[in-house]
Short mmCIF file of C-alpha atoms in Angstrom, two decimals:
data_model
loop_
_atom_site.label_atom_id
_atom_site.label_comp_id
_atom_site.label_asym_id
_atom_site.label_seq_id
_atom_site.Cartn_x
_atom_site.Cartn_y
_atom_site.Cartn_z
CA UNK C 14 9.04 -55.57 49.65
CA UNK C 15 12.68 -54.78 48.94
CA UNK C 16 15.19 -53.27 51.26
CA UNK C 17 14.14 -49.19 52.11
CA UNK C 18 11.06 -49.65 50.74
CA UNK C 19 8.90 -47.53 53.13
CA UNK C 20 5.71 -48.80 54.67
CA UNK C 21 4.66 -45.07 55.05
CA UNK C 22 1.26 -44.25 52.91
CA UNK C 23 2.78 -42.24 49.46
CA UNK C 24 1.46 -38.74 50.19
CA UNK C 25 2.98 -39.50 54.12
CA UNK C 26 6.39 -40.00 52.11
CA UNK C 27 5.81 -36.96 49.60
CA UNK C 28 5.05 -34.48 52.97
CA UNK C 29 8.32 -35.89 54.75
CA UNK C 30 10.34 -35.17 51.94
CA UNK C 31 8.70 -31.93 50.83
CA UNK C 32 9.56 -31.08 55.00
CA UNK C 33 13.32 -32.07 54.06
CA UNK C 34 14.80 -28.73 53.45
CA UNK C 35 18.70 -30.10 52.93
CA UNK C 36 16.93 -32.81 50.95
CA UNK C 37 15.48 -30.50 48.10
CA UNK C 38 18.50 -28.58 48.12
CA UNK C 39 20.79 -31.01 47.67
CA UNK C 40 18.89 -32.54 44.75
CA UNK C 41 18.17 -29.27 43.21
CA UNK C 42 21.96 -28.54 43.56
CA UNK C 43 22.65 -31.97 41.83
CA UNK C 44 20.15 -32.10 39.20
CA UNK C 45 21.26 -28.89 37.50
CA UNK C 46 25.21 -30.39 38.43
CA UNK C 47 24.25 -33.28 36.09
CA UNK C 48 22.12 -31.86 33.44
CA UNK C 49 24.74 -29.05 32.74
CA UNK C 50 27.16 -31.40 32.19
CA UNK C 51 25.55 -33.99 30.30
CA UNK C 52 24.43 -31.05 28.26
CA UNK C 53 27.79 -29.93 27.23
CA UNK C 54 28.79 -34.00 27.12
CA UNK C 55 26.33 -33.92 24.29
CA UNK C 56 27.30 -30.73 22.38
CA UNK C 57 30.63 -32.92 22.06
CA UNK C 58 29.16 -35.04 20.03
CA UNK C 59 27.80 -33.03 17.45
CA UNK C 60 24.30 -34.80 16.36
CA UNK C 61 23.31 -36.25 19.98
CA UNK C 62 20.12 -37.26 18.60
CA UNK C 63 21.91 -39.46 15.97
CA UNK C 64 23.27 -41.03 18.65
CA UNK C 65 20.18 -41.38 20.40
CA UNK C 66 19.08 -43.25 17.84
CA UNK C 67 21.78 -45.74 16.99
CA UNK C 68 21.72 -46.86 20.90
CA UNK C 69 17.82 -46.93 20.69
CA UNK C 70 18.35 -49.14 17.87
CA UNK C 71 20.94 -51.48 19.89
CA UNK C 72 18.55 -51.84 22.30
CA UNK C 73 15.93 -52.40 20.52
CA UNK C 74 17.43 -55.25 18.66
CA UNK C 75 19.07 -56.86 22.05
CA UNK C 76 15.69 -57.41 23.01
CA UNK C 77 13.98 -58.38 20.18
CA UNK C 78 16.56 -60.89 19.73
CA UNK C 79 17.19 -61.21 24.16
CA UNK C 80 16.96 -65.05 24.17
CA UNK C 81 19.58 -65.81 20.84
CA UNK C 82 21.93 -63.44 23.03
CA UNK C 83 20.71 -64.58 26.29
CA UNK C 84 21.74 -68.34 24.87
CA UNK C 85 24.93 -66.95 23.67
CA UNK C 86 25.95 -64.64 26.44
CA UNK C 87 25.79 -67.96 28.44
CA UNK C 88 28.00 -70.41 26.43
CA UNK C 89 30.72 -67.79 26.31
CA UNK C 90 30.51 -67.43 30.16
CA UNK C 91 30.87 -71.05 30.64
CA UNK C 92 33.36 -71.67 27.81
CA UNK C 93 35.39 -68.82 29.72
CA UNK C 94 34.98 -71.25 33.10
CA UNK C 95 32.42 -69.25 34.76
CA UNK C 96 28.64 -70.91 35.98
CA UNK C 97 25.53 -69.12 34.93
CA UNK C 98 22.12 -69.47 37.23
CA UNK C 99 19.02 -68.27 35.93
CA UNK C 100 16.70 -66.72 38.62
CA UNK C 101 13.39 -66.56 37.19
CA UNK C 102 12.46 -64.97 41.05
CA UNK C 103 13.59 -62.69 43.93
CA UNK C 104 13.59 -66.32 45.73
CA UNK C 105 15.44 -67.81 43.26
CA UNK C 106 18.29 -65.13 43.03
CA UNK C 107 18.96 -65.62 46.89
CA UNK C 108 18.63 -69.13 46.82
CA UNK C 109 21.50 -68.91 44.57
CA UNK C 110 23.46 -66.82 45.78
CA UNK C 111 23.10 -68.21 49.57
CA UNK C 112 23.67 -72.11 47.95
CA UNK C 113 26.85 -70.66 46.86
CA UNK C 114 27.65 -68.83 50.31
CA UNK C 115 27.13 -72.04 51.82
CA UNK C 116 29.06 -74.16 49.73
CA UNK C 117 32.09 -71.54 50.04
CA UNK C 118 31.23 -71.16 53.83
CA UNK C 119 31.65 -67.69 53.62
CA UNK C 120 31.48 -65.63 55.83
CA UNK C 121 32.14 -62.25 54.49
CA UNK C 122 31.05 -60.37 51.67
CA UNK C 123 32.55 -57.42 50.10
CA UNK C 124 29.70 -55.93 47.42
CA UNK C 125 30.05 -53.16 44.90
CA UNK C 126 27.41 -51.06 43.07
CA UNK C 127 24.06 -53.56 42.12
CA UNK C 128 20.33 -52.42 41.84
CA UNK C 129 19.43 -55.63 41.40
CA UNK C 130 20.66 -57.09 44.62
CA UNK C 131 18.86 -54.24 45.99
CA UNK C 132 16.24 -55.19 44.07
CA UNK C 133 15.56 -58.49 45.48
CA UNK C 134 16.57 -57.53 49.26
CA UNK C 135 20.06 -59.52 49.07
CA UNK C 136 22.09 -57.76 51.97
CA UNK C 137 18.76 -58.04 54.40
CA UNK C 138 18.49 -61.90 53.83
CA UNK C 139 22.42 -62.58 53.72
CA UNK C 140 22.99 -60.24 56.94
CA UNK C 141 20.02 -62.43 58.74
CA UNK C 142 21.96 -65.34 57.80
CA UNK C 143 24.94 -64.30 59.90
CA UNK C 144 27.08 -63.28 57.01
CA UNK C 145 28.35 -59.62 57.09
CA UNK C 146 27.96 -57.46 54.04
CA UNK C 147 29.58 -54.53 53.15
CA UNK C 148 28.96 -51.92 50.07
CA UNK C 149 31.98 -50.82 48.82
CA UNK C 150 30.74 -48.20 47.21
CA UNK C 151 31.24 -44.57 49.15
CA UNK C 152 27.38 -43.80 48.97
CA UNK C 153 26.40 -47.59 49.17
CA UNK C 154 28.37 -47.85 51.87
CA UNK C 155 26.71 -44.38 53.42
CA UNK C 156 23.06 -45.28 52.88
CA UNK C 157 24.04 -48.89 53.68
CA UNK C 158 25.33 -47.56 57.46
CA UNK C 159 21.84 -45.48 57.63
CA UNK C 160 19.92 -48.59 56.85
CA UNK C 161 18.36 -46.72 53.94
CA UNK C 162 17.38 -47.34 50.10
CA UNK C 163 19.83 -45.42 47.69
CA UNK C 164 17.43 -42.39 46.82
CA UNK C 165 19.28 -41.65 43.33
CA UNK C 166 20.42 -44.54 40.97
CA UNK C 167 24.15 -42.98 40.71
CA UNK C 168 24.32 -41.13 43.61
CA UNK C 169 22.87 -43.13 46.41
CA UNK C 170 23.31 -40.79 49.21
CA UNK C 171 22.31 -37.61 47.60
CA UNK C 172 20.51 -36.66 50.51
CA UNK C 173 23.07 -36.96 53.26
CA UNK C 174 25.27 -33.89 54.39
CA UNK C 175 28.85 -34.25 55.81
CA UNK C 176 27.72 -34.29 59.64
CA UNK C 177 25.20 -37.00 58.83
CA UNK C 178 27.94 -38.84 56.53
CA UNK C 179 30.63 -38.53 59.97
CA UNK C 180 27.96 -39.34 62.40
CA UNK C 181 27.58 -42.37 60.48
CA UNK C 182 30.97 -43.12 60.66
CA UNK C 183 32.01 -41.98 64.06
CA UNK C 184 29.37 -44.99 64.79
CA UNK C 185 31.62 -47.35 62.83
CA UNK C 186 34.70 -45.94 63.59
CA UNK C 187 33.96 -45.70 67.74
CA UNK C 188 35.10 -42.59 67.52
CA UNK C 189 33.86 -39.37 66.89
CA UNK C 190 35.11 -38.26 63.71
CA UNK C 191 34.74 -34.74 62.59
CA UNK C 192 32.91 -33.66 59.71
CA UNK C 193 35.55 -32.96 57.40
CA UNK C 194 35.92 -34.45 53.21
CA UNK C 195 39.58 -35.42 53.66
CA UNK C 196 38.88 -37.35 56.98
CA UNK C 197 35.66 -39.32 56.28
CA UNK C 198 36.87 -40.28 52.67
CA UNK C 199 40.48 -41.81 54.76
CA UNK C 200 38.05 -43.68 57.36
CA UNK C 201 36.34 -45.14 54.46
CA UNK C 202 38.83 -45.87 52.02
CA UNK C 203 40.97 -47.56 55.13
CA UNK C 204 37.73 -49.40 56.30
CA UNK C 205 37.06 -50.62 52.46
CA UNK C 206 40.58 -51.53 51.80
CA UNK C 207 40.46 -54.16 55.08
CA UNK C 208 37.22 -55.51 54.02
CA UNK C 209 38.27 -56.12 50.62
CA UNK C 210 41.44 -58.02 51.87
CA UNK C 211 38.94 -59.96 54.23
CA UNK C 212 36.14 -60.91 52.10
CA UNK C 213 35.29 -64.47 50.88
CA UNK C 214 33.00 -63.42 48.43
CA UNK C 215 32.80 -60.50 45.89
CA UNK C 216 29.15 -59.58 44.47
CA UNK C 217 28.90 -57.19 41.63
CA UNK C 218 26.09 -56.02 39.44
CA UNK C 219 26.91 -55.74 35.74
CA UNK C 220 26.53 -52.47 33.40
CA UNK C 221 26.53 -54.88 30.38
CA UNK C 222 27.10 -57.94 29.44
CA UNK C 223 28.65 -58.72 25.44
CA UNK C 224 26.95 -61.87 24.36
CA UNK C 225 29.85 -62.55 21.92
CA UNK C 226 32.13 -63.07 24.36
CA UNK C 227 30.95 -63.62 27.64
CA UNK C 228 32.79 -60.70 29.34
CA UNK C 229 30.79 -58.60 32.23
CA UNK C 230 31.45 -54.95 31.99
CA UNK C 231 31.37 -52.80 34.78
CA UNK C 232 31.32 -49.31 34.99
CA UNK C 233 32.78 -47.18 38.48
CA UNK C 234 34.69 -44.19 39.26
CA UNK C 235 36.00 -45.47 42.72
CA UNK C 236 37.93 -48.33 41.40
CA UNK C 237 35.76 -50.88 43.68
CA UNK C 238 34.12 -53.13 41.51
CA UNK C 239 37.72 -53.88 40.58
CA UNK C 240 38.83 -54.45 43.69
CA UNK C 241 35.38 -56.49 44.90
CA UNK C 242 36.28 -58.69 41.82
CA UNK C 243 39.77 -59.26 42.31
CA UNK C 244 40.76 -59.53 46.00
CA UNK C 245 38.19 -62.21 47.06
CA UNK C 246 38.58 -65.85 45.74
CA UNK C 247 34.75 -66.32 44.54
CA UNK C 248 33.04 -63.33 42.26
CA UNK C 249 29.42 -63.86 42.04
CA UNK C 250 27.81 -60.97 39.11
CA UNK C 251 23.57 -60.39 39.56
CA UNK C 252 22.23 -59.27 36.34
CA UNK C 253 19.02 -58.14 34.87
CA UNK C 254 18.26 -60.48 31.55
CA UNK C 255 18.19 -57.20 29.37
CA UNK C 256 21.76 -55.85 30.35
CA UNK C 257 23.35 -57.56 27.47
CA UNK C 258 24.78 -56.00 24.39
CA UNK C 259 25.22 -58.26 21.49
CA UNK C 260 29.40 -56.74 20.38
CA UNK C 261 31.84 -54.74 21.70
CA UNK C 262 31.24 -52.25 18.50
CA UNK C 263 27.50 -51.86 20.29
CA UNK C 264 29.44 -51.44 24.03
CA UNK C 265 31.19 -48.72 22.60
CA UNK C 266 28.38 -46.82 21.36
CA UNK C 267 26.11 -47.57 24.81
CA UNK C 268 29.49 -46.86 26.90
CA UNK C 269 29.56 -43.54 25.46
CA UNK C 270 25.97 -42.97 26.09
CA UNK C 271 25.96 -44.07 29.56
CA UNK C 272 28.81 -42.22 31.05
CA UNK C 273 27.89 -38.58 29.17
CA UNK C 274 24.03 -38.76 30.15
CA UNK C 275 24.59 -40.04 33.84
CA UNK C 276 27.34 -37.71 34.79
CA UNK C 277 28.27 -36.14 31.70
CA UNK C 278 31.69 -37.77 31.55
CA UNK C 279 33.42 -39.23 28.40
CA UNK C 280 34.23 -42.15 30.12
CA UNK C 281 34.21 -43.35 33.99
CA UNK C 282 37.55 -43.50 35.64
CA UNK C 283 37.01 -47.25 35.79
CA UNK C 284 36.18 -49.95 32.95
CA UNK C 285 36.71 -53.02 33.90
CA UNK C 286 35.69 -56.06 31.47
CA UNK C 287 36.12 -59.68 33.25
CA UNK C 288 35.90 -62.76 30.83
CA UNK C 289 35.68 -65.70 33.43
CA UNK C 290 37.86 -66.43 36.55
CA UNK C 291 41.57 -66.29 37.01
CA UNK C 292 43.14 -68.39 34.69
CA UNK C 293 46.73 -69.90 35.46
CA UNK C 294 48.27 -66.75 33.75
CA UNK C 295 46.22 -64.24 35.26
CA UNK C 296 48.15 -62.20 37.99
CA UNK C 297 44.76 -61.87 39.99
CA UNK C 298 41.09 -62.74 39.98
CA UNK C 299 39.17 -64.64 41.78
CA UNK C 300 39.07 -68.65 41.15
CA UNK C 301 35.39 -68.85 40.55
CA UNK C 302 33.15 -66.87 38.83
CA UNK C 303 29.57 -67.39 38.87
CA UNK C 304 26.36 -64.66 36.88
CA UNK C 305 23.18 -65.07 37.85
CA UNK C 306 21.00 -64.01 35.55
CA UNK C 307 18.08 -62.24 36.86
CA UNK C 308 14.06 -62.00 35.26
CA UNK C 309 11.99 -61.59 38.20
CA UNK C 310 8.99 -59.64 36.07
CA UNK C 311 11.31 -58.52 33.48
CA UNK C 312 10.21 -61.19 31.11
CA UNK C 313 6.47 -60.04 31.61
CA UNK C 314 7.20 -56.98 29.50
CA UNK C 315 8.46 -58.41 26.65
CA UNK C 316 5.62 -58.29 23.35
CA UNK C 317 4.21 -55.70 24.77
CA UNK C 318 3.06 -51.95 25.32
CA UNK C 319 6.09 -52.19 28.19
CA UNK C 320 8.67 -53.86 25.94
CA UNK C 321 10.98 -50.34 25.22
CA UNK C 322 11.47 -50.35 29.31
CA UNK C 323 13.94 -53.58 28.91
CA UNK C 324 15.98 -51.21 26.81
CA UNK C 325 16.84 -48.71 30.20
CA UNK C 326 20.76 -48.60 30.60
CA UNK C 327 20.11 -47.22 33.99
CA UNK C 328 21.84 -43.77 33.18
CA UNK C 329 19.49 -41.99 35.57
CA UNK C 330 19.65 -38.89 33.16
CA UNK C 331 15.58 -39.01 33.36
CA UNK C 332 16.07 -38.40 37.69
CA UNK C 333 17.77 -35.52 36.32
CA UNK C 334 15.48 -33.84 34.89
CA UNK C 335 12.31 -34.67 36.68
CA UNK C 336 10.53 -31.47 38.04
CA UNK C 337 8.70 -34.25 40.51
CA UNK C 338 12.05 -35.62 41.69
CA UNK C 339 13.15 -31.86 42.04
CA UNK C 340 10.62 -31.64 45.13
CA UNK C 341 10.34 -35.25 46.50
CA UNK C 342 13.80 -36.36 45.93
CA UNK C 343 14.15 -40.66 45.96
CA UNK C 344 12.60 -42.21 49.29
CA UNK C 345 9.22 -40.55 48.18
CA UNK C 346 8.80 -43.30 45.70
CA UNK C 347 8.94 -46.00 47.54
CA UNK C 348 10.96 -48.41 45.66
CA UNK C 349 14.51 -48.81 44.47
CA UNK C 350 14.35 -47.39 41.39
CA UNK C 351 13.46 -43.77 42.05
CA UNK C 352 12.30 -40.80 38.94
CA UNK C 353 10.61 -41.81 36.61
CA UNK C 354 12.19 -44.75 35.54
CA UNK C 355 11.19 -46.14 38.90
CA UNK C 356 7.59 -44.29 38.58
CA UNK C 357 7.34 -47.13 35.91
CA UNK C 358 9.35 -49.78 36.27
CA UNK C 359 8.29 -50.81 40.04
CA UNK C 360 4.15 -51.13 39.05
CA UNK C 361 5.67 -53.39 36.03
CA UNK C 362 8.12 -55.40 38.37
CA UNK C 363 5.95 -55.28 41.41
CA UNK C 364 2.25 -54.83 39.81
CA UNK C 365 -0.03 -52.02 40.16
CA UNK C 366 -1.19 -53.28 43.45
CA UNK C 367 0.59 -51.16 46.54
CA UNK C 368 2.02 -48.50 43.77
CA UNK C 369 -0.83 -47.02 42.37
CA UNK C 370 -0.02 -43.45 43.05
CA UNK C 371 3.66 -44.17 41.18
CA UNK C 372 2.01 -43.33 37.65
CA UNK C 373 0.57 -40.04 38.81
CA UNK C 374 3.97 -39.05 40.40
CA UNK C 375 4.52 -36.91 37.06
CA UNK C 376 3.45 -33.49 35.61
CA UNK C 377 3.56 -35.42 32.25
CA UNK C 378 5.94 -32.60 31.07
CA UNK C 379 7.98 -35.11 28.87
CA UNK C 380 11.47 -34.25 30.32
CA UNK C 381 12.22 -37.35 30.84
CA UNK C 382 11.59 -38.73 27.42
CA UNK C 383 13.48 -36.24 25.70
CA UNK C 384 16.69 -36.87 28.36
CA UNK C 385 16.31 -40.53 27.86
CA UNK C 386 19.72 -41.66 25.88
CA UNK C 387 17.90 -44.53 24.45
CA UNK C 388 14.66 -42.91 23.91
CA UNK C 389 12.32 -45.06 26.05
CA UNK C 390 8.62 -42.78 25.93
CA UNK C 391 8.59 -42.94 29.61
CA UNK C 392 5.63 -40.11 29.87
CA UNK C 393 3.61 -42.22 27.54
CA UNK C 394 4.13 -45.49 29.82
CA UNK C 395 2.74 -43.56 32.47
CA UNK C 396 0.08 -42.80 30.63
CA UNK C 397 -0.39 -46.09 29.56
CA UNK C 398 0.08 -47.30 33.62
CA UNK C 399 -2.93 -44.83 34.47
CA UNK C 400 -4.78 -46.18 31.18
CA UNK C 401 -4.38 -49.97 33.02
CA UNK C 402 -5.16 -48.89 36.67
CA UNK C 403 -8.86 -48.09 35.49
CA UNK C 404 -9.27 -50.94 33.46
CA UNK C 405 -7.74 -53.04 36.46
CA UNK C 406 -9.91 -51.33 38.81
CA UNK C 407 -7.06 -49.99 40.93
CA UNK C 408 -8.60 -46.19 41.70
CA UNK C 409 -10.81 -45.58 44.36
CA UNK C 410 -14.52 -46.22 43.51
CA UNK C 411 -15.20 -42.71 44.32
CA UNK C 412 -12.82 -41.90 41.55
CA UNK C 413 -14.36 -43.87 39.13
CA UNK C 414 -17.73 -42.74 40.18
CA UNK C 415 -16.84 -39.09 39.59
CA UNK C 416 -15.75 -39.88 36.39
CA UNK C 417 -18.62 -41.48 34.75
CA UNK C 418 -20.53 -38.69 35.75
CA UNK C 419 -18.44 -36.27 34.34
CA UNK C 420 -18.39 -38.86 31.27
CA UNK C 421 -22.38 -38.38 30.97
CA UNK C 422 -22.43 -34.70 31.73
CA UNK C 423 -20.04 -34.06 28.66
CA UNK C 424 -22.23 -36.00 26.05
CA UNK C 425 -24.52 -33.43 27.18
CA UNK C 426 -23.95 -30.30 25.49
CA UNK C 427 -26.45 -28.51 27.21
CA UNK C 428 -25.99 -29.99 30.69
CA UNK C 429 -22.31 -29.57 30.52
CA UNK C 430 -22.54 -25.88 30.00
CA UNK C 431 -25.56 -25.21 32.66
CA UNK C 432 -23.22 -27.55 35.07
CA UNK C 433 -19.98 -25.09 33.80
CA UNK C 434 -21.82 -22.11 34.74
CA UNK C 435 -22.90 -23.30 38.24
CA UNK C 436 -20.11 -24.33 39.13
CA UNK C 437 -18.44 -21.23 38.39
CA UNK C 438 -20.94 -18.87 39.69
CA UNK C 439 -21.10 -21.12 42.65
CA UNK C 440 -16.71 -21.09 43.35
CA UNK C 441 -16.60 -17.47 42.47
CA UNK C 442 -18.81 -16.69 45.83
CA UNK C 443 -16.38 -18.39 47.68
CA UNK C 444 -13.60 -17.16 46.16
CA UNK C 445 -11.29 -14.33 47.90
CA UNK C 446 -9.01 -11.86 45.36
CA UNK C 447 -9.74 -14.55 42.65
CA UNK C 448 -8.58 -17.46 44.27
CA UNK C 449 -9.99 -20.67 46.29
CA UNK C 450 -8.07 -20.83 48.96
CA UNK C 451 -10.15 -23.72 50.62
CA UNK C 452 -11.55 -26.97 48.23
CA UNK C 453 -13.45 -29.25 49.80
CA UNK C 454 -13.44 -33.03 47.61
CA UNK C 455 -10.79 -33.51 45.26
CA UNK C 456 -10.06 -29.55 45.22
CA UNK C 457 -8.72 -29.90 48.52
CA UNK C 458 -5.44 -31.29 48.70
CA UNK C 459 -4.46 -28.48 45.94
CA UNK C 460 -5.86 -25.52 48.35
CA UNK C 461 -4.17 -27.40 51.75
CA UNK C 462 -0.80 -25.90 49.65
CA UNK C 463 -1.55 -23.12 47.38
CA UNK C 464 -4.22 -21.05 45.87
CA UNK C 465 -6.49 -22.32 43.13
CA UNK C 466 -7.29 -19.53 40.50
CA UNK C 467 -11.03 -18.90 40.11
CA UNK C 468 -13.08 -19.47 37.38
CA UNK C 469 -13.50 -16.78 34.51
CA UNK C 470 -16.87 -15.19 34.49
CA UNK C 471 -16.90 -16.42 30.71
CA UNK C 472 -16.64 -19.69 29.70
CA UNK C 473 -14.66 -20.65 26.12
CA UNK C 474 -18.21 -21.64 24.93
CA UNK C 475 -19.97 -18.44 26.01
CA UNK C 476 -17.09 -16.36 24.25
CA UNK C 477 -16.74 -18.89 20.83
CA UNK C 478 -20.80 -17.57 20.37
CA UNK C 479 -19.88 -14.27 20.75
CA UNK C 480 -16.85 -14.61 18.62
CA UNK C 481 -19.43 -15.88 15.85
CA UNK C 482 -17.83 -19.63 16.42
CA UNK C 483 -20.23 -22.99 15.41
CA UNK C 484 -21.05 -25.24 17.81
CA UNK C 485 -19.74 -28.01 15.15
CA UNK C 486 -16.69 -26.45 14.49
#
């Protein structure tokens, strides 16, 4: 289980965050931040479905097409002097990355931004190894000091406030610092800028790689991937095996994407594209480079129903519009990848078994699908997640039990409607002002938090007769 990942039971983490008043505000307050502006980031762009579709398209044909660019992304990183590892495991990625830590007796580690480090647990196995990591990221670094999961893919410590933030810090800093912007960004930019001057080793994630050339793009607006890949003398990149695109000319077009639907920007206030290590003309850089390339269940999707997942760019614009996410916030899911992204990419990365419940954690409104910049049907792979739960056996045999009784009932035409009408009859006794306010069964977790309307005292069948309707029609 990866780093954050609670142990709690899902509806224990869905009643702790729905108890998190700062929590729902602050995502509420963030969501409609984000979704404004990548809303007017679109209207920019004139046709923003046009553009939808040309990055779809991209995407689509990277992965079709993943292991020609997979094969060519790697000769250009080695022709450029840097060493690809493939990790086709969690195990394998920090194998590689400690082999290398060991080799370089390093000591130190100065990391920015990287889901997939977070992914496989890195900092929790390199910190047990005696080597001190440090997320240079603000809200890394803030969730990282917590000992907490980044509950937003962009914005990792959406739910902390500014006393939590210089509590935190105070901590760090051995002094009690006071809860003030100016002051707690100084601490940390002072703190970062000594670490980065320290550190052996530099590990990055990487937005994109461009298979033509071998370069590793990375996207920030706090200048430290630059810095993490700069200052120390060994840069080591973890990527996911999709996060390629196959020419610059298709960077541009997913650039623009990515920066208008995360945070509706144009562009981030940092680019930086790094084509191997420092070579003899180079200013700066470090004076090895190694990417390790990163399936671990990624590979498993590809030919089939999953396959459009691989094409996420990890905008986040589908967190932003998720009325689940709205009340729950990140932690509630359970994984690293939070929304619903993460409602279906952790059962496909992880298997159904221990995130059952992630599927369901929708109202199937289609939000998502609609934000999505590279139109990935995320509502119909939950769908499709709930469709393989019952054919895997996942739900609870009580579950499945009520359902093939309901299943016989409705071939029934005549038992359905004498089982409508008791039912009815039988809820409307107990019913106060029109309302259940206590279920018992399945009813009851609904009533524990609101009212349940009671049925009509006419059912859609009783009124189609009256109406003159056919059964048949």
């Amino acid at each position: 289980m990866s780093l954050g990942a609670s142990t709690l039971p899902f509806t224990k983490r869905v009643e702790q965050a729905m108890e998190d008043d700062f929590l729902r505000q602050a995502v509420r307050r963030t969501q409609d931040k984000l979704r404004g502006g990548k809303e007017r980031a679109a209207s920019d762009m004139g046709d923003w479905e046009a553009w939808r579709k040309r990055a779809e398209a991209i995407r689509q044909h990277t992965i079709q097409h993943l292991d020609t660019y997979l094969d060519q992304f790697t000769t250009q990183v080695e022709e450029a002097g840097g060493v690809v590892h493939f990790a086709d495991t969690s195990q394998d990625v920090i194998d590689v990355v400690t082999d290398i830590i060991r080799a370089k007796k390093a000591r130190s580690v100065v990391k920015s931004k990287s889901m997939v480090s977070e992914e496989v647990d890195l900092n929790r196995v390199l910190e047990d190894a005696g080597v001190e990591v440090v997320e240079s990221d603000l809200g890394e670094y803030i969730v990282q000091l917590a000992k907490e999961a980044p509950s937003h893919i962009i914005i990792p410590a959406i739910h902390k406030n500014r006393d939590q933030v210089a509590e935190l810090f105070s901590k760090e800093a051995g002094e009690k610092l006071p809860p003030e912007t100016h002051i707690l960004t100084r601490f940390a930019r002072e703190r970062m800028r000594q670490k980065f001057l320290e550190a052996d080793i530099g590990i990055t994630g990487c937005n994109f790689g461009v298979a033509e050339s071998g370069a590793l793009v990375l996207v920030s607006n706090e200048g430290n991937a630059r810095l993490t890949t700069t200052l120390p003398r060994t840069h080591i990149a973890v990527m996911g095996m999709e996060r390629l695109a196959p020419r610059w000319t298709d960077l541009d077009i997913l650039l623009t994407m990515l920066t208008r639907s995360a945070t509706g920007q144009a562009i981030t206030s940092y680019v930086t594209a790094i084509t191997g290590p420092r070579r003899q003309e180079d200013g700066d850089g470090p004076e090895e480079l190694h990417v390790v390339i990163v399936d671990n269940g990624r590979s498993s999707m590809l030919g089939t129903d999953y396959q459009s997942v691989l094409n996420c760019i990890r905008c986040g614009a589908c967190i932003n519009v998720c009325p689940v996410y709205r009340q729950i916030g990140g932690h509630a899911y359970g994984g690293v990848y939070p929304g619903p992204i993460g409602a279906v990419l952790t059962p496909l990365l992880e298997g159904l078994d221990g995130w059952q419940e992630l599927p369901y954690a929708s109202s199937l409104c289609g939000a998502c699908t609609e934000a999505c910049p590279v139109r990935i049907p995320l509502h119909d792979h939950l769908l499709d997640l709930r469709r393989d739960e019952v054919a895997q056996k996942e739900t609870s045999w009580a579950e499945r039990l009520a359902f093939k009784g309901f299943g016989l009932v409705a071939e029934r035409p005549g038992l359905f409607e004498a089982g409508a009408r008791s039912g009815g009859w039988l809820a409307r006794q107990v019913a106060e002002d029109g309302y259940l306010q206590t279920g018992w069964g399945p009813l009851k977790p609904w009533t524990d938090t609101r009212d349940f309307p009671a049925p009509a005292r006419q059912s859609f069948r009783q009124w189609w007769r009256e109406e003159g309707g056919k059964a048949d029609e």
